Each structure stands twice: as structure tokens, then as C-alpha cells.
Coordinates of C-alpha atoms in Angstrom, one line a residue:
M4 CA 3.6 14.3 18.1
E5 CA 3.7 10.8 16.9
K6 CA 6.3 9.1 14.9
T7 CA 6.0 6.0 12.7
T8 CA 7.8 4.1 9.8
L9 CA 5.6 2.8 7.1
K10 CA 6.8 0.0 4.8
V11 CA 5.9 1.0 1.2
N12 CA 6.0 -1.2 -1.9
G13 CA 6.5 0.3 -5.4
M14 CA 8.8 3.2 -4.8
S15 CA 11.6 3.0 -7.2
C16 CA 12.9 6.6 -8.1
G17 CA 13.2 10.2 -7.2
H18 CA 9.8 10.9 -8.7
C19 CA 8.3 8.4 -6.3
V20 CA 10.1 10.2 -3.3
N21 CA 8.8 13.6 -4.3
S22 CA 5.3 12.2 -5.0
V23 CA 4.9 10.5 -1.4
E24 CA 6.8 13.2 0.5
G25 CA 4.9 15.9 -1.2
S26 CA 1.4 14.4 -0.7
V27 CA 1.8 13.1 2.7
G28 CA 3.5 16.4 3.8
K29 CA 0.6 18.5 2.5
L30 CA -1.7 16.9 4.9
D31 CA -2.8 19.0 8.0
G32 CA -1.3 17.5 11.0
V33 CA 1.7 16.1 9.4
K34 CA 5.0 17.6 10.5
S35 CA 7.3 15.7 8.1
A36 CA 7.5 12.7 5.7
K37 CA 10.8 11.4 4.6
V38 CA 11.2 8.5 2.2
N39 CA 14.0 6.1 2.6
L40 CA 13.9 4.7 -1.0
K41 CA 16.7 1.9 -0.5
A42 CA 14.7 0.5 2.5
G43 CA 11.2 1.1 0.9
E44 CA 10.2 3.0 4.1
V45 CA 8.5 6.3 4.8
D46 CA 9.1 7.9 8.2
V47 CA 6.2 10.2 9.2
E48 CA 5.9 12.6 12.2
F49 CA 2.4 13.6 12.7
N50 CA -0.2 14.8 15.3
P51 CA -2.8 12.1 15.6
S52 CA -5.5 14.6 16.9
E53 CA -5.3 16.4 13.4
V54 CA -4.7 13.4 11.1
S55 CA -5.2 9.7 11.3
L56 CA -2.6 7.1 10.4
G57 CA -5.3 5.6 8.1
K58 CA -5.6 8.9 6.2
I59 CA -1.7 8.9 5.7
K60 CA -1.9 5.5 4.3
E61 CA -4.8 6.2 2.2
T62 CA -2.9 9.1 0.7
I63 CA 0.1 7.0 -0.1
D64 CA -2.1 4.4 -1.8
D65 CA -3.7 7.2 -3.7
Q66 CA -0.4 7.9 -5.2
G67 CA -0.1 4.4 -6.4
Y68 CA 2.0 2.7 -3.9
E69 CA 1.2 -0.1 -1.5
V70 CA 1.4 0.3 2.2
K71 CA 2.3 -2.9 4.0

């Protein structure tokens, strides 16, 4: 398993948290996705042999948020 923290712009409320955690958490190979709304970060634990970091970022982008 690999862990990373992504900086994400545009998250401002509980709906944002649910949207990002839900969409990233459903990806095959993602063990956990936890949003820190105050810091504007998403902590992701994933298996890089099952899902790429690029796919995780793309999924967050698809929800309408900008990954730095």
C-alpha cells in the first residue's frame, strides 16, 4: 500500500467531503480516502498495482475540484 496527501482546491463544505471521499473510495485499489477540509487536503491510501495516482487525481477533477 502507498499513502499520499493531495492538495485540492474548491472544497468548502460537507457535500464536498462526501463527494470526494465517496468517488475516490469507490475506486478499485483504494483502501481509504479522508478529506481534511480545513487544510484543503485528501489523504489517500491505495495499491499502486491496482489504481494509478493519475486516476485518483482524475476522479477528484471529475467531481469539480482542482488537484494541485
